[in-house]
mmCIF file with all atom_site columns, C-alpha atoms in Angstrom:
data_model
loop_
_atom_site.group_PDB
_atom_site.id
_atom_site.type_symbol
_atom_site.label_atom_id
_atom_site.label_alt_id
_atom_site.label_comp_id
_atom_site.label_asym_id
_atom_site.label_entity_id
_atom_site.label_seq_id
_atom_site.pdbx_PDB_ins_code
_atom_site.Cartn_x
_atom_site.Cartn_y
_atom_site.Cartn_z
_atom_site.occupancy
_atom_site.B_iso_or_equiv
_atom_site.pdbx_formal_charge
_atom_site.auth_seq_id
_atom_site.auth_comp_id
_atom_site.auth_asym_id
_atom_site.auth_atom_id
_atom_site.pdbx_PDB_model_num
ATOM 1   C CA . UNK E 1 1   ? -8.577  -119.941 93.207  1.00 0.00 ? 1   UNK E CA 1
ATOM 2   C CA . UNK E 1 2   ? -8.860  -116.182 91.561  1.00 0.00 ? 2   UNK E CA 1
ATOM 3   C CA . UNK E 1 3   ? -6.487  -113.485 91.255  1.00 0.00 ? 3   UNK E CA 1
ATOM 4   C CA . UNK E 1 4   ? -5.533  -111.543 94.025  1.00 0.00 ? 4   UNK E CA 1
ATOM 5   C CA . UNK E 1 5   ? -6.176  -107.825 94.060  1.00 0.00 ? 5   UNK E CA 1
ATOM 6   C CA . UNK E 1 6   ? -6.925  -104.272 95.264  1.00 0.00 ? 6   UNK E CA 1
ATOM 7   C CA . UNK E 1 7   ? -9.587  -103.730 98.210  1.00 0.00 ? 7   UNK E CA 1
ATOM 8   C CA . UNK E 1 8   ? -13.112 -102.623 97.724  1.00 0.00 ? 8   UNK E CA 1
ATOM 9   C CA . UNK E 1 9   ? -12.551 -104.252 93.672  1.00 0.00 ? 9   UNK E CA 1
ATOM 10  C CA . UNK E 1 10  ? -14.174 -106.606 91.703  1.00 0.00 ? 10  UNK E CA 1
ATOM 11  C CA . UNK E 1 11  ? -11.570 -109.266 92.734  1.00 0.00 ? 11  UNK E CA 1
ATOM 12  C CA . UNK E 1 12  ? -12.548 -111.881 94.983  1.00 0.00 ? 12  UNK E CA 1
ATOM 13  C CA . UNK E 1 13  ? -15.742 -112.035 93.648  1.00 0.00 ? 13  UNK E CA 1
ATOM 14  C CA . UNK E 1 14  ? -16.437 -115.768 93.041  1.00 0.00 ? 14  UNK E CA 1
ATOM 15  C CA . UNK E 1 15  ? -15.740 -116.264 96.675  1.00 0.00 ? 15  UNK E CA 1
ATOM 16  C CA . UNK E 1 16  ? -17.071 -113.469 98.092  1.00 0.00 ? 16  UNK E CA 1
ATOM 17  C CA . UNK E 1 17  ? -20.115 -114.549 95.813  1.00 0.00 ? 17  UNK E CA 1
ATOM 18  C CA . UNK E 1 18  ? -20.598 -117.730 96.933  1.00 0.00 ? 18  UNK E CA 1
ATOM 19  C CA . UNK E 1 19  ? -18.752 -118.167 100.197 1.00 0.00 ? 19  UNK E CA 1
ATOM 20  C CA . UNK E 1 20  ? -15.869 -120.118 99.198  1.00 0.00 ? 20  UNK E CA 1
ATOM 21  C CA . UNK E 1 21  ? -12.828 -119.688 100.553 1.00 0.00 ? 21  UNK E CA 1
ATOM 22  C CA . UNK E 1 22  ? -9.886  -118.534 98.276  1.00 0.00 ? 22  UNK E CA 1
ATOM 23  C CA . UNK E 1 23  ? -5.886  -118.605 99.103  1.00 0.00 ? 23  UNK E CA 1
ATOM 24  C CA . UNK E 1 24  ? -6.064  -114.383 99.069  1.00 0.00 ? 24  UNK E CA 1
ATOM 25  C CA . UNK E 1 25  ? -8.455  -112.348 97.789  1.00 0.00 ? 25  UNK E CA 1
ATOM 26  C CA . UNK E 1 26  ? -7.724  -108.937 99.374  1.00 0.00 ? 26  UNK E CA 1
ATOM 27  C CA . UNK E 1 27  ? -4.393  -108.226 100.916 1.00 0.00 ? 27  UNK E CA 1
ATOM 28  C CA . UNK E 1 28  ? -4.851  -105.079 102.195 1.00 0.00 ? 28  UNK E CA 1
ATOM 29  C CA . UNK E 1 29  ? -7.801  -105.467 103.199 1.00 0.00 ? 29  UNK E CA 1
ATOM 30  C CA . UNK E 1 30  ? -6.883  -109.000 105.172 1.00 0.00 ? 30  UNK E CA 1
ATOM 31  C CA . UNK E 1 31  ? -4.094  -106.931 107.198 1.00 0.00 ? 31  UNK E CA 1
ATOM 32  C CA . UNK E 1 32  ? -5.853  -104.387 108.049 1.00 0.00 ? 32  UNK E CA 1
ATOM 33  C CA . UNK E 1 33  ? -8.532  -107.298 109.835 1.00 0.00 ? 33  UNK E CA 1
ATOM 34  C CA . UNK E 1 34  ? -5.625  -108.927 110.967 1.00 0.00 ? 34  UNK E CA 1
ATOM 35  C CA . UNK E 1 35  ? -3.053  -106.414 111.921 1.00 0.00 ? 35  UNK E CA 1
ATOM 36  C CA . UNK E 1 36  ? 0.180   -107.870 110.081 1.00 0.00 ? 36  UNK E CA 1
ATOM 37  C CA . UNK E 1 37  ? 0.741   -109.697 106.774 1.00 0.00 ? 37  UNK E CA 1
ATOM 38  C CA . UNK E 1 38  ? 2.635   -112.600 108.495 1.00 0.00 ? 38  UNK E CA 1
ATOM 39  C CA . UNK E 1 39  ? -0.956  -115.263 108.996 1.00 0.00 ? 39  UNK E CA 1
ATOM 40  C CA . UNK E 1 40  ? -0.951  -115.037 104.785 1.00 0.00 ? 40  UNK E CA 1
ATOM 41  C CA . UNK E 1 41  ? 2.728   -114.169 104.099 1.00 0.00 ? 41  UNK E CA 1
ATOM 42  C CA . UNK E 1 42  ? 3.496   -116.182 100.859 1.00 0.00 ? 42  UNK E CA 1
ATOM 43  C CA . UNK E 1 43  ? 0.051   -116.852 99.534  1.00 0.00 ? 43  UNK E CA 1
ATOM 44  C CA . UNK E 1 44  ? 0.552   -113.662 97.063  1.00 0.00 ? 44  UNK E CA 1
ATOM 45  C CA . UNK E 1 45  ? 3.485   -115.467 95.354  1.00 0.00 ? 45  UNK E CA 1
ATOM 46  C CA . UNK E 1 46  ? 1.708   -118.970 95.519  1.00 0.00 ? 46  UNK E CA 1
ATOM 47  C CA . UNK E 1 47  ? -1.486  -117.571 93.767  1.00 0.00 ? 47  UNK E CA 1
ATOM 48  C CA . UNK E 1 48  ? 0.578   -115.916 91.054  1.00 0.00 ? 48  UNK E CA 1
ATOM 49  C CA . UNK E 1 49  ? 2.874   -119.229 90.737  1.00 0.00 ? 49  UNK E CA 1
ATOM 50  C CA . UNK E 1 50  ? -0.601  -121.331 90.400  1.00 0.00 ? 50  UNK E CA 1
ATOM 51  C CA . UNK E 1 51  ? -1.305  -119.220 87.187  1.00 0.00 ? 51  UNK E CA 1
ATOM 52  C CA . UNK E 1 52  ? 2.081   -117.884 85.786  1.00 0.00 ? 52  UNK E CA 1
ATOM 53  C CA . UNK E 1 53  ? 3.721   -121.333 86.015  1.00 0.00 ? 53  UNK E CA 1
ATOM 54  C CA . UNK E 1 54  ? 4.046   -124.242 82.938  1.00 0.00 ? 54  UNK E CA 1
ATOM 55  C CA . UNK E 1 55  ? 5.085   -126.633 85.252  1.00 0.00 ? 55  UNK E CA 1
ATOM 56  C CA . UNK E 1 56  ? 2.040   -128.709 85.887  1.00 0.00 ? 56  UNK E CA 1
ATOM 57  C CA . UNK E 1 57  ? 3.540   -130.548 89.060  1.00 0.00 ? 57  UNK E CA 1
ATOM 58  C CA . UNK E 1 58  ? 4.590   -127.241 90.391  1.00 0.00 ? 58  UNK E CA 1
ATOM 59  C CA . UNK E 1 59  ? 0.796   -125.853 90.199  1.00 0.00 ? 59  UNK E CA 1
ATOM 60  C CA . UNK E 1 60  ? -0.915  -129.373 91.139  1.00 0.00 ? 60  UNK E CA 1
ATOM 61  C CA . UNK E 1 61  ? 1.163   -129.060 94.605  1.00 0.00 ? 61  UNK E CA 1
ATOM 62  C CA . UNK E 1 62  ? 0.149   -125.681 95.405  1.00 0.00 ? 62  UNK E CA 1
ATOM 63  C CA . UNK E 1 63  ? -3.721  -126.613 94.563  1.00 0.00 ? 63  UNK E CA 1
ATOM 64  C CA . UNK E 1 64  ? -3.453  -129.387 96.619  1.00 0.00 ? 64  UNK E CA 1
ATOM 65  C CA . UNK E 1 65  ? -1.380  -127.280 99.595  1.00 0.00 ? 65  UNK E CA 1
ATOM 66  C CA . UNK E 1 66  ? -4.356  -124.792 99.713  1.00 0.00 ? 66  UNK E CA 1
ATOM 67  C CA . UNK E 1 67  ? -7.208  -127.633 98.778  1.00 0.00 ? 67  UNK E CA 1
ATOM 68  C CA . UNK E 1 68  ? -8.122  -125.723 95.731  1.00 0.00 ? 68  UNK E CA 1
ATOM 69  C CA . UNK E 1 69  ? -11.308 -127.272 94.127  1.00 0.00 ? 69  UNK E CA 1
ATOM 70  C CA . UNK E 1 70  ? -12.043 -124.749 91.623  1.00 0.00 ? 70  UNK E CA 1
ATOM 71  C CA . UNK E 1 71  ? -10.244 -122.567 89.485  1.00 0.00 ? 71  UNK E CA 1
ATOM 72  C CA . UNK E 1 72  ? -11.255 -119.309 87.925  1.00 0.00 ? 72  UNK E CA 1
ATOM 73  C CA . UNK E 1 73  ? -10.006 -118.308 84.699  1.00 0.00 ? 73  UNK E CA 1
ATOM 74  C CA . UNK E 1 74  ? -11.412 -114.594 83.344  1.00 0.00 ? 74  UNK E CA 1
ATOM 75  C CA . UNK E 1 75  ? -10.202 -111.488 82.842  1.00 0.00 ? 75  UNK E CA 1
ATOM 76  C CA . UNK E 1 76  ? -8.782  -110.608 86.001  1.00 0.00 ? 76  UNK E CA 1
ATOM 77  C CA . UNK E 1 77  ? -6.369  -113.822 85.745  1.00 0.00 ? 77  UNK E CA 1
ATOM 78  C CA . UNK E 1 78  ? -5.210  -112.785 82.537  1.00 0.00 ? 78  UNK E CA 1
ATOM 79  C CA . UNK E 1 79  ? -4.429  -109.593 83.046  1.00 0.00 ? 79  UNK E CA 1
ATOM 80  C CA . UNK E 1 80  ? -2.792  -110.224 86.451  1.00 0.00 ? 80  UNK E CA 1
ATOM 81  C CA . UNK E 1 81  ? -0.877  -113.277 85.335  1.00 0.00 ? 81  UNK E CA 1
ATOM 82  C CA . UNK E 1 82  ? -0.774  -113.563 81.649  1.00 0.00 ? 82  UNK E CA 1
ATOM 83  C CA . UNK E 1 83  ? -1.902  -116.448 79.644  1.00 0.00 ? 83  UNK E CA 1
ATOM 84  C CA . UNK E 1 84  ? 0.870   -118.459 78.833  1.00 0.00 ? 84  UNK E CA 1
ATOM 85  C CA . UNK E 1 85  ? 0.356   -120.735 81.889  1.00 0.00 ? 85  UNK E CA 1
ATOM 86  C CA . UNK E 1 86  ? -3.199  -121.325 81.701  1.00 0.00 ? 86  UNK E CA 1
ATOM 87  C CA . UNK E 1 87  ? -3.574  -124.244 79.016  1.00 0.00 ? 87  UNK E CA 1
ATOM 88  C CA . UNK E 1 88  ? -2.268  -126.509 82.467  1.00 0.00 ? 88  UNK E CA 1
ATOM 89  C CA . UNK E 1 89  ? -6.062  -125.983 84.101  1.00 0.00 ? 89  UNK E CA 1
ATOM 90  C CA . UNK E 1 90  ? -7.132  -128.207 81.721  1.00 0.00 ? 90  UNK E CA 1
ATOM 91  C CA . UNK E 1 91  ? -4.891  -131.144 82.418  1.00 0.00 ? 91  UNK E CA 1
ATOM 92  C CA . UNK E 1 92  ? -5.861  -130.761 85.951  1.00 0.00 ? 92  UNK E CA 1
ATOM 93  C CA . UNK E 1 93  ? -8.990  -129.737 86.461  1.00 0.00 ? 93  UNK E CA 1
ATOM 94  C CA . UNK E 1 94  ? -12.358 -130.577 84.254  1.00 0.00 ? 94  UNK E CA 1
ATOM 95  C CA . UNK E 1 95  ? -14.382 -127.189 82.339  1.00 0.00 ? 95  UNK E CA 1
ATOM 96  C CA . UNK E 1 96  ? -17.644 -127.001 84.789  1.00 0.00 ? 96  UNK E CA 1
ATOM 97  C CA . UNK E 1 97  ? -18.508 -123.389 83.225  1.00 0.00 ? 97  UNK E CA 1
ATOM 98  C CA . UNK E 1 98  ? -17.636 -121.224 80.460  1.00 0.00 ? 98  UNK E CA 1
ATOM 99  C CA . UNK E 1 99  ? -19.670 -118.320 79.569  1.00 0.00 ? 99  UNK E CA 1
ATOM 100 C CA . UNK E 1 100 ? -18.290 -114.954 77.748  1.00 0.00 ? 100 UNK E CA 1
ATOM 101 C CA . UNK E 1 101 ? -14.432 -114.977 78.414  1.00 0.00 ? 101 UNK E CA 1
ATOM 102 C CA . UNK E 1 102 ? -14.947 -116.786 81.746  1.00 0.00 ? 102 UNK E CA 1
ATOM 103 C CA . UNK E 1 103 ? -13.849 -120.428 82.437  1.00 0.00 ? 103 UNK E CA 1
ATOM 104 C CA . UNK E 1 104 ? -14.054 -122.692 86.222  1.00 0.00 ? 104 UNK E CA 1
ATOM 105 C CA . UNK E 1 105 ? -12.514 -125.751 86.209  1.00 0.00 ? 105 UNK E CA 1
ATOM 106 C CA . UNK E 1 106 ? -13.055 -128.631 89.386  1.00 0.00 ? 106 UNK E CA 1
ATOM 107 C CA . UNK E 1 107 ? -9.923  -129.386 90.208  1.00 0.00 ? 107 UNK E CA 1
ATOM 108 C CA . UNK E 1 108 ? -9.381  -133.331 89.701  1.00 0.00 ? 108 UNK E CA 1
ATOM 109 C CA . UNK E 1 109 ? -8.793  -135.215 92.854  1.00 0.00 ? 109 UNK E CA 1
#
């Protein structure tokens, strides 16, 4: 899981990095390759939800709806989502790397 964001931008890049999949990484940029928004309709809302929220439950459902298994916390998060919500990351998911103002957590099973 990262932040969603513009085309041709430094979003997306843990998965474009390393070839895991993420709920949305592009949105334009995914309609344009597949001609309507309607195949990812909703996964906007449900990546923002995942970070924004302080209900734990709420953002352990949605991890496990996608099959999250990592979760990127940076900059991009923050500034798309705001920090209040991201203390819940680590009641679900256990620190694998921190460097800088960077943090993954592996989302517990």
């Amino acid at each position: 899981l990262e932040a969603v964001g513009d085309s041709w931008s430094a979003f997306g890049r843990i998965s474009g990095s390393t070839g895991l999949p993420t709920v949305l990484g592009w949105p334009w940029h995914e309609q344009q390759w597949r001609g309507s928004r309607k195949p990812f309709e909703g996964r906007e809302e449900d990546v923002s939800t995942m970070y924004a929220t302080l209900d734990s439950s709420e953002a352990a459902l949605l991890l496990d709806k996608y099959d999250i298994q990592y979760v990127v916390v940076g900059p991009r998060e923050r500034a798309s989502y705001g920090t209040q919500g991201l203390a819940k990351f680590t009641r679900l998911g256990d620190e694998v790397f921190s460097q800088g103002n960077v943090t993954m957590y592996r989302v517990r099973e």
